[in-house]
């Protein structure tokens, strides 16, 4: 019968007895820490091994535990990931997190028991690359630079430095490091300037690369909408927008030039809201006496301060009913004036025709002397001709004047009919006499 790994039982128990007989005294040894990467391989060296050593035994955890992890002379139930190199050093492939821990190698040499202790750390590479950003401290006066590189084990080393800094001509340089997933550096505003760049460099035990990220700080920039107008009693909203700022700016509203130190507080008729980089000041029930004028939008971060004027005009409300009534009266006056002009220049055209049409000319008997007949007829014809000429002079495609012309034509026909009736009457009277 053989034990797992092909070791004869007699030899196995012989080695076991020898190991039990080895003196258990605290042996002089060295300590070291080695780092391995998950999925990679690592070689644990057994240092200070004597050339006369007949056997090297490796333990994981307690160096006096049984059975040992590996022996140069006896193969215990094997893990194919473990093997010996040069009959002393331990190689581990396909590293796992559970492989992390303390390892001890012992040499078996007559009356000596040399040991060497190794701490194995199985590390993970941090995810992606470091990320950088800037924030304002709670006091509002300090700048905080954040550099984060999570997912690594053990913690990476993060180093902040000022990019493009002239070391020879300046007495101040940022240079700080820490071993953590996130490194925060706090700076006073006196060391800051517009568009200055800071760089964070990361390093980790399992990678030779040193990824980095940068952050550029900026003074706030503002833009606003055109001046606003509000009628008394209505509501109006003033808007202020930050176009760029690093870190983010704090936005406040001041009550204009007359009261430059008075900050507008939310409450009562004033509502203040902020959505991202846009601030809104809503004034309810506008008052011409108290709300009109220019307001100041103030944006501030540790790098600097910017201010922008936003002006508001408050007007009296317009009487819509009065305006509509005035327009109606004006329109009526225009119509009446036009009608009056037409009647002034042509007062008798249609009235004359209408008078002749509405009377029964057959019932009218006009007695005139025969001697005056011809003279009267001539005067009537002259009058008719004169009226026709005047009407023709006024007619230039106008529909109203055309209507008057029709009236005149009908009136002439009536006059001719009347004159015919009178002539017949006179002839009958002459014949009778």
Coordinates of C-alpha atoms in Angstrom, one line a residue:
X1 CA 0.0 0.0 0.0
X2 CA 1.1 3.5 -0.8
X3 CA 0.1 6.9 0.5
X4 CA -1.3 9.6 -1.8
X5 CA 1.6 10.9 -3.9
X6 CA 3.3 7.5 -4.1
X7 CA 5.2 7.6 -0.8
X8 CA 5.8 4.1 0.8
X9 CA 4.3 3.9 4.3
X10 CA 7.5 2.9 6.0
X11 CA 9.4 5.9 4.6
X12 CA 6.6 8.3 5.4
X13 CA 6.6 7.3 9.1
X14 CA 10.4 7.4 9.2
X15 CA 10.4 11.0 8.0
X16 CA 7.6 11.9 10.4
X17 CA 9.6 10.5 13.3
X18 CA 12.7 12.5 12.3
X19 CA 10.6 15.7 12.1
X20 CA 9.2 15.1 15.5
X21 CA 12.7 14.6 16.9
X22 CA 14.0 17.9 15.6
X23 CA 14.7 20.3 18.5
X24 CA 11.9 22.9 18.8
X25 CA 13.8 26.0 19.8
X26 CA 13.3 29.5 18.5
X27 CA 15.5 29.6 15.5
X28 CA 17.3 32.7 14.2
X29 CA 15.8 33.8 10.9
X30 CA 14.8 36.7 8.7
X31 CA 11.6 38.3 7.8
X32 CA 10.4 39.6 4.5
X33 CA 7.2 40.6 2.7
X34 CA 6.6 39.6 -0.9
X35 CA 3.6 40.6 -3.1
X36 CA 1.9 38.4 -5.6
X37 CA -0.9 39.1 -8.1
X38 CA -4.1 37.2 -8.2
X39 CA -3.8 34.6 -11.0
X40 CA 0.0 35.1 -11.2
X41 CA 2.9 33.2 -9.7
X42 CA 5.4 33.9 -7.0
X43 CA 8.7 32.3 -5.7
X44 CA 9.2 32.2 -2.0
X45 CA 13.0 32.0 -1.3
X46 CA 14.3 30.0 1.6
X47 CA 17.3 32.1 2.6
X48 CA 20.3 31.2 4.7
X49 CA 19.9 27.5 3.9
X50 CA 23.1 25.5 4.7
X51 CA 24.6 23.5 1.9
X52 CA 24.8 20.6 4.3
X53 CA 21.1 20.6 4.9
X54 CA 19.6 17.2 4.1
X55 CA 16.0 18.4 3.9
X56 CA 13.9 21.6 3.6
X57 CA 10.4 21.7 4.9
X58 CA 7.8 24.5 4.2
X59 CA 4.9 25.4 6.5
X60 CA 1.9 27.7 6.0
X61 CA 0.8 29.4 9.2
X62 CA 2.2 27.8 12.4
X63 CA 5.7 26.5 11.7
X64 CA 5.1 23.7 14.2
X65 CA 1.9 22.4 12.7
X66 CA 1.5 19.0 11.1
X67 CA 1.5 18.0 8.3
X68 CA 3.9 20.5 6.7
X69 CA 2.9 22.2 3.4
X70 CA 5.8 20.8 1.4
X71 CA 9.0 18.8 2.0
X72 CA 12.1 18.3 -0.2
X73 CA 12.2 14.6 0.7
X74 CA 8.6 13.7 1.2
X75 CA 5.7 14.6 -1.1
X76 CA 2.6 15.0 1.0
X77 CA -0.9 15.1 -0.6
X78 CA 0.1 17.5 -3.4
X79 CA -1.4 20.6 -4.8
X80 CA -0.2 20.9 -8.3
X81 CA 0.2 24.7 -7.9
X82 CA 3.1 24.1 -5.4
X83 CA 6.6 23.0 -6.4
X84 CA 10.2 23.3 -5.1
X85 CA 12.9 25.2 -7.0
X86 CA 16.6 24.3 -6.3
X87 CA 15.3 21.9 -3.7
X88 CA 14.6 24.8 -1.3
X89 CA 12.5 27.7 -2.7
X90 CA 8.7 27.3 -2.9
X91 CA 6.9 28.3 -6.2
X92 CA 3.2 29.0 -6.1
X93 CA 1.3 29.4 -9.4
X94 CA -2.3 30.6 -10.1
X95 CA -2.3 32.6 -6.9
X96 CA -5.5 32.9 -5.0
X97 CA -6.6 35.2 -2.2
X98 CA -6.6 32.3 0.2
X99 CA -2.9 31.8 -0.5
X100 CA -2.1 35.0 1.4
X101 CA -0.4 34.6 4.8
X102 CA 2.8 33.7 6.6
X103 CA 5.1 30.9 5.3
X104 CA 8.1 29.4 7.1
X105 CA 10.9 27.3 5.7
X106 CA 13.1 25.1 7.9
X107 CA 16.2 23.2 7.1
X108 CA 16.9 19.8 8.8
X109 CA 20.6 19.5 9.6
X110 CA 21.7 17.4 12.5
X111 CA 21.6 19.8 15.5
X112 CA 20.6 23.0 13.7
X113 CA 17.1 24.3 12.8
X114 CA 17.4 27.3 10.6
X115 CA 14.2 29.1 9.7
X116 CA 13.2 31.8 7.3
X117 CA 9.8 33.6 7.5
X118 CA 8.1 35.1 4.6
X119 CA 4.8 37.0 4.5
X120 CA 2.9 36.6 1.2
X121 CA 0.5 39.3 0.2
X122 CA -1.8 38.5 -2.7
X123 CA -2.6 41.8 -4.3
X124 CA -5.2 43.1 -6.8
X125 CA -4.5 45.8 -9.4
X126 CA -6.7 48.9 -8.8
X127 CA -9.5 49.4 -11.2
X128 CA -9.3 51.7 -14.3
X129 CA -7.2 54.8 -13.6
X130 CA -7.1 57.4 -10.8
X131 CA -9.7 60.2 -10.8
X132 CA -9.1 63.8 -9.7
X133 CA -11.5 66.6 -8.8
X134 CA -11.6 69.8 -6.7
X135 CA -14.0 70.9 -4.0
X136 CA -14.5 73.8 -1.7
X137 CA -14.0 73.2 2.0
X138 CA -16.9 73.6 4.4
X139 CA -15.5 77.0 5.5
X140 CA -15.6 78.1 1.9
X141 CA -12.0 79.5 2.1
X142 CA -9.9 76.4 1.3
X143 CA -9.4 74.3 -1.8
X144 CA -9.5 70.5 -1.4
X145 CA -7.9 68.3 -4.1
X146 CA -9.2 64.8 -4.3
X147 CA -7.4 61.8 -5.9
X148 CA -9.1 58.4 -5.8
X149 CA -7.9 55.0 -7.1
X150 CA -10.1 52.3 -5.6
X151 CA -10.1 48.5 -6.0
X152 CA -6.4 47.9 -5.2
X153 CA -5.0 45.7 -2.5
X154 CA -2.9 46.7 -0.7
X155 CA -3.7 50.4 -0.9
X156 CA -2.0 52.2 -3.7
X157 CA 0.4 55.2 -3.2
X158 CA -1.1 58.5 -4.4
X159 CA 1.1 61.6 -4.9
X160 CA -0.1 65.1 -5.5
X161 CA 2.1 67.7 -7.2
X162 CA 1.8 71.0 -8.9
X163 CA 2.1 70.7 -12.7
X164 CA 4.5 73.0 -14.5
X165 CA 5.8 74.5 -11.3
X166 CA 9.0 76.5 -11.5
X167 CA 11.0 75.1 -8.6
X168 CA 13.8 77.7 -8.9
X169 CA 11.7 80.8 -8.8
X170 CA 9.1 79.8 -6.2
X171 CA 9.2 79.0 -2.6
X172 CA 6.0 77.0 -2.5
X173 CA 5.5 73.5 -4.1
X174 CA 2.7 71.0 -3.4
X175 CA 4.2 67.5 -3.0
X176 CA 2.4 65.0 -0.7
X177 CA 1.8 61.3 -0.7
X178 CA -0.3 58.7 1.1
X179 CA -1.1 55.0 1.0
X180 CA -4.9 54.9 0.7
X181 CA -7.6 54.6 -1.9
X182 CA -8.2 58.4 -1.7
X183 CA -5.8 61.1 -1.0
X184 CA -7.0 64.6 -0.1
X185 CA -4.8 67.7 -0.2
X186 CA -6.0 71.0 1.3
X187 CA -4.7 74.3 0.0
X188 CA -5.0 77.9 1.1
X189 CA -6.5 80.3 -1.4
X190 CA -3.3 82.5 -1.3
X191 CA -1.5 79.7 -3.2
X192 CA -4.1 79.5 -6.0
X193 CA -4.4 81.2 -9.3
X194 CA -6.7 81.0 -12.3
X195 CA -6.1 77.9 -14.6
X196 CA -3.4 76.4 -12.4
X197 CA -3.0 72.6 -12.9
X198 CA -2.4 69.9 -10.2
X199 CA -1.5 66.3 -11.0
X200 CA -2.0 63.1 -9.0
X201 CA 0.3 60.1 -9.8
X202 CA -0.6 56.6 -8.5
X203 CA 1.6 53.6 -8.0
X204 CA 0.9 50.0 -6.9
X205 CA 3.0 47.0 -6.0
X206 CA 1.6 44.8 -8.8
X207 CA 2.1 47.2 -11.7
X208 CA 5.0 49.0 -13.1
X209 CA 2.9 51.7 -14.7
X210 CA 2.2 55.0 -12.8
X211 CA -1.2 56.2 -14.1
X212 CA -2.1 59.8 -13.3
X213 CA -4.9 62.4 -13.5
X214 CA -5.0 66.2 -13.5
X215 CA -7.4 68.9 -12.3
X216 CA -7.4 72.6 -13.4
X217 CA -8.8 75.2 -11.1
X218 CA -10.7 78.2 -12.5
X219 CA -12.3 81.5 -11.3
X220 CA -16.1 81.5 -11.9
X221 CA -17.5 83.0 -15.1
X222 CA -21.1 84.3 -15.3
X223 CA -23.8 85.0 -17.9
X224 CA -27.3 86.4 -17.4
X225 CA -30.5 86.9 -19.3
X226 CA -31.5 90.4 -20.7
X227 CA -33.0 93.0 -18.3
X228 CA -36.5 92.0 -17.0
X229 CA -39.7 94.0 -16.8
X230 CA -42.5 93.3 -14.3
X231 CA -45.9 94.9 -13.9
X232 CA -46.8 95.8 -10.3
X233 CA -48.5 92.9 -8.6
X234 CA -47.1 90.3 -10.9
X235 CA -44.2 87.8 -10.4
X236 CA -40.9 87.8 -12.1
X237 CA -37.8 85.5 -12.1
X238 CA -34.2 86.7 -12.5
X239 CA -31.6 84.1 -13.7
X240 CA -27.9 83.8 -13.2
X241 CA -25.8 81.1 -14.9
X242 CA -22.2 79.9 -14.1
X243 CA -20.5 79.0 -17.4
X244 CA -17.3 77.6 -15.8
X245 CA -15.9 77.2 -12.3
X246 CA -13.5 74.8 -10.6
X247 CA -14.3 74.0 -7.9
X248 CA -18.0 74.7 -8.1
X249 CA -19.0 78.2 -7.1
X250 CA -21.4 79.4 -4.4
X251 CA -24.1 81.6 -5.9
X252 CA -25.8 84.4 -3.9
X253 CA -27.9 87.5 -4.7
X254 CA -27.3 91.0 -3.4
X255 CA -29.7 93.9 -3.4
X256 CA -27.9 96.1 -5.9
X257 CA -25.7 99.2 -5.8
X258 CA -27.7 101.1 -3.2
X259 CA -27.4 98.2 -0.6
X260 CA -24.3 96.3 -1.8
X261 CA -23.7 94.3 1.4
X262 CA -27.3 93.2 1.8
X263 CA -27.8 89.6 0.7
X264 CA -31.2 88.6 -0.5
X265 CA -32.6 85.9 1.8
X266 CA -35.1 83.3 0.7
X267 CA -38.5 83.9 2.3
X268 CA -41.5 86.1 2.1
X269 CA -41.9 87.5 -1.4
X270 CA -38.4 86.1 -2.4
X271 CA -37.8 82.6 -3.6
X272 CA -34.3 81.4 -4.4
X273 CA -33.5 78.1 -6.1
X274 CA -30.5 76.6 -7.7
X275 CA -30.3 73.8 -10.3
X276 CA -26.8 72.8 -11.0
X277 CA -24.9 75.9 -12.1
X278 CA -28.0 78.1 -12.5
X279 CA -29.6 80.2 -9.8
X280 CA -33.1 81.7 -9.9
X281 CA -34.4 84.6 -7.9
X282 CA -38.2 84.8 -8.0
X283 CA -39.9 88.0 -6.8
X284 CA -43.6 87.7 -6.0
X285 CA -46.0 90.7 -6.1
X286 CA -43.6 93.2 -7.7
X287 CA -43.5 96.6 -6.1
X288 CA -42.3 99.6 -8.0
X289 CA -41.1 101.3 -4.9
X290 CA -39.0 98.4 -3.4
X291 CA -38.2 95.9 -6.2
X292 CA -37.1 98.0 -9.1
X293 CA -33.4 98.5 -9.9
X294 CA -30.3 96.3 -10.4
X295 CA -29.5 93.1 -8.5
X296 CA -26.0 91.5 -8.1
X297 CA -25.4 87.8 -8.8
X298 CA -22.3 86.8 -6.9
X299 CA -20.3 83.7 -7.7
X300 CA -17.3 82.7 -5.4
X301 CA -14.9 79.8 -5.0
X302 CA -11.5 79.6 -3.3
X303 CA -9.8 80.7 -6.6
X304 CA -11.7 84.0 -7.0
X305 CA -14.9 86.0 -7.1
X306 CA -17.1 87.3 -10.0
X307 CA -20.2 89.6 -9.9
X308 CA -22.9 90.3 -12.5
X309 CA -25.7 92.9 -12.5
X310 CA -29.2 91.8 -13.4
X311 CA -31.6 94.8 -13.8
X312 CA -35.4 94.8 -13.2
X313 CA -37.9 97.5 -14.3
X314 CA -41.3 97.6 -12.5
X315 CA -44.2 99.3 -14.4
X316 CA -47.8 100.3 -13.6
X317 CA -50.3 97.8 -15.1
X318 CA -52.0 98.9 -18.3
X319 CA -55.9 99.5 -18.4
X320 CA -56.8 97.1 -21.1
X321 CA -60.5 98.0 -21.1
X322 CA -59.7 101.7 -21.5
X323 CA -57.3 101.0 -24.4
X324 CA -59.9 98.9 -26.2
X325 CA -62.6 101.6 -25.7
X326 CA -60.3 104.3 -27.0
X327 CA -59.5 102.2 -30.1
X328 CA -63.2 101.7 -30.7
X329 CA -64.0 105.4 -30.4
X330 CA -61.1 106.3 -32.7
X331 CA -62.3 103.8 -35.3
X332 CA -65.8 105.3 -35.1
X333 CA -64.5 108.8 -35.6
X334 CA -62.5 107.7 -38.7
X335 CA -65.7 106.2 -40.2
X336 CA -67.8 109.2 -39.5
X337 CA -65.2 111.6 -40.9
X338 CA -64.9 109.6 -44.1
X339 CA -68.7 109.5 -44.5
X340 CA -68.9 113.3 -43.8
X341 CA -66.3 114.0 -46.5
X342 CA -68.1 111.9 -49.1
X343 CA -71.4 113.7 -48.3
X344 CA -69.8 117.1 -48.3
X345 CA -68.4 116.7 -51.8
X346 CA -71.5 114.9 -53.3
X347 CA -74.5 116.0 -51.3
X348 CA -77.2 116.1 -54.0
X349 CA -76.3 113.1 -56.3
X350 CA -78.3 110.3 -54.9
X351 CA -80.7 112.6 -52.9
X352 CA -82.0 114.2 -56.2
X353 CA -82.4 110.9 -57.9
X354 CA -84.2 109.4 -55.0
X355 CA -86.5 112.3 -54.8
X356 CA -87.5 111.9 -58.4
X357 CA -87.9 108.1 -58.1
X358 CA -90.1 108.4 -55.0
X359 CA -92.6 110.8 -56.5
X360 CA -95.4 110.1 -58.9
X361 CA -94.4 112.4 -61.7
X362 CA -97.7 111.7 -63.6
X363 CA -99.6 113.4 -60.8
X364 CA -97.6 116.7 -61.0
X365 CA -98.9 119.5 -63.1
X366 CA -96.6 122.4 -63.7
X367 CA -98.0 125.4 -65.4
X368 CA -95.4 127.6 -67.1
X369 CA -95.6 130.1 -69.9
X370 CA -94.8 128.7 -73.3
X371 CA -92.3 131.5 -73.9
X372 CA -90.3 130.3 -70.9
X373 CA -90.3 126.7 -72.0
X374 CA -87.3 126.8 -74.2
X375 CA -85.3 128.9 -71.8
X376 CA -86.0 126.6 -68.9
X377 CA -85.2 123.6 -70.9
X378 CA -81.8 125.0 -71.8
X379 CA -81.0 125.8 -68.2
X380 CA -82.0 122.2 -67.1
X381 CA -79.8 120.7 -69.8
X382 CA -76.9 122.9 -68.8
X383 CA -77.3 121.9 -65.2
X384 CA -77.4 118.2 -66.0
X385 CA -74.3 118.4 -68.2
X386 CA -72.4 120.2 -65.5
X387 CA -73.3 117.6 -62.8
X388 CA -72.2 114.8 -65.1
X389 CA -68.8 116.4 -65.7
X390 CA -68.2 116.8 -62.0
X391 CA -69.1 113.2 -61.3
X392 CA -66.8 111.9 -64.1
X393 CA -64.0 113.9 -62.7
X394 CA -64.4 112.2 -59.3
X395 CA -64.8 108.7 -60.6
X396 CA -61.5 106.8 -60.8
X397 CA -62.5 103.2 -60.3
X398 CA -64.0 103.9 -56.9
X399 CA -67.0 101.7 -56.1
X400 CA -68.7 104.5 -54.0
X401 CA -68.3 107.0 -56.8
X402 CA -69.5 104.4 -59.3
X403 CA -72.6 104.1 -57.2
X404 CA -73.1 107.9 -57.3
X405 CA -72.7 107.8 -61.1
X406 CA -75.5 105.2 -61.3
X407 CA -77.6 107.5 -59.2
X408 CA -77.0 110.4 -61.5
X409 CA -77.8 108.4 -64.6
X410 CA -81.1 107.3 -63.1
X411 CA -81.8 110.9 -62.1
X412 CA -81.2 112.1 -65.7
X413 CA -83.6 109.5 -67.0
X414 CA -86.2 110.7 -64.5
X415 CA -85.6 114.3 -65.6
X416 CA -86.0 113.5 -69.2
X417 CA -89.2 111.5 -68.4
X418 CA -90.6 114.5 -66.5
X419 CA -89.7 117.0 -69.2
X420 CA -91.5 114.7 -71.8
X421 CA -94.6 114.6 -69.7
X422 CA -94.7 118.4 -69.3
X423 CA -94.2 118.9 -73.0
X424 CA -97.1 116.6 -73.8
X425 CA -99.3 118.5 -71.3
X426 CA -98.4 121.9 -72.9
X427 CA -99.2 120.6 -76.4
X428 CA -102.6 119.3 -75.3
X429 CA -103.4 122.7 -73.8
X430 CA -102.4 124.5 -76.9
X431 CA -104.6 122.3 -79.1
X432 CA -107.5 122.8 -76.8
X433 CA -107.1 126.6 -76.9

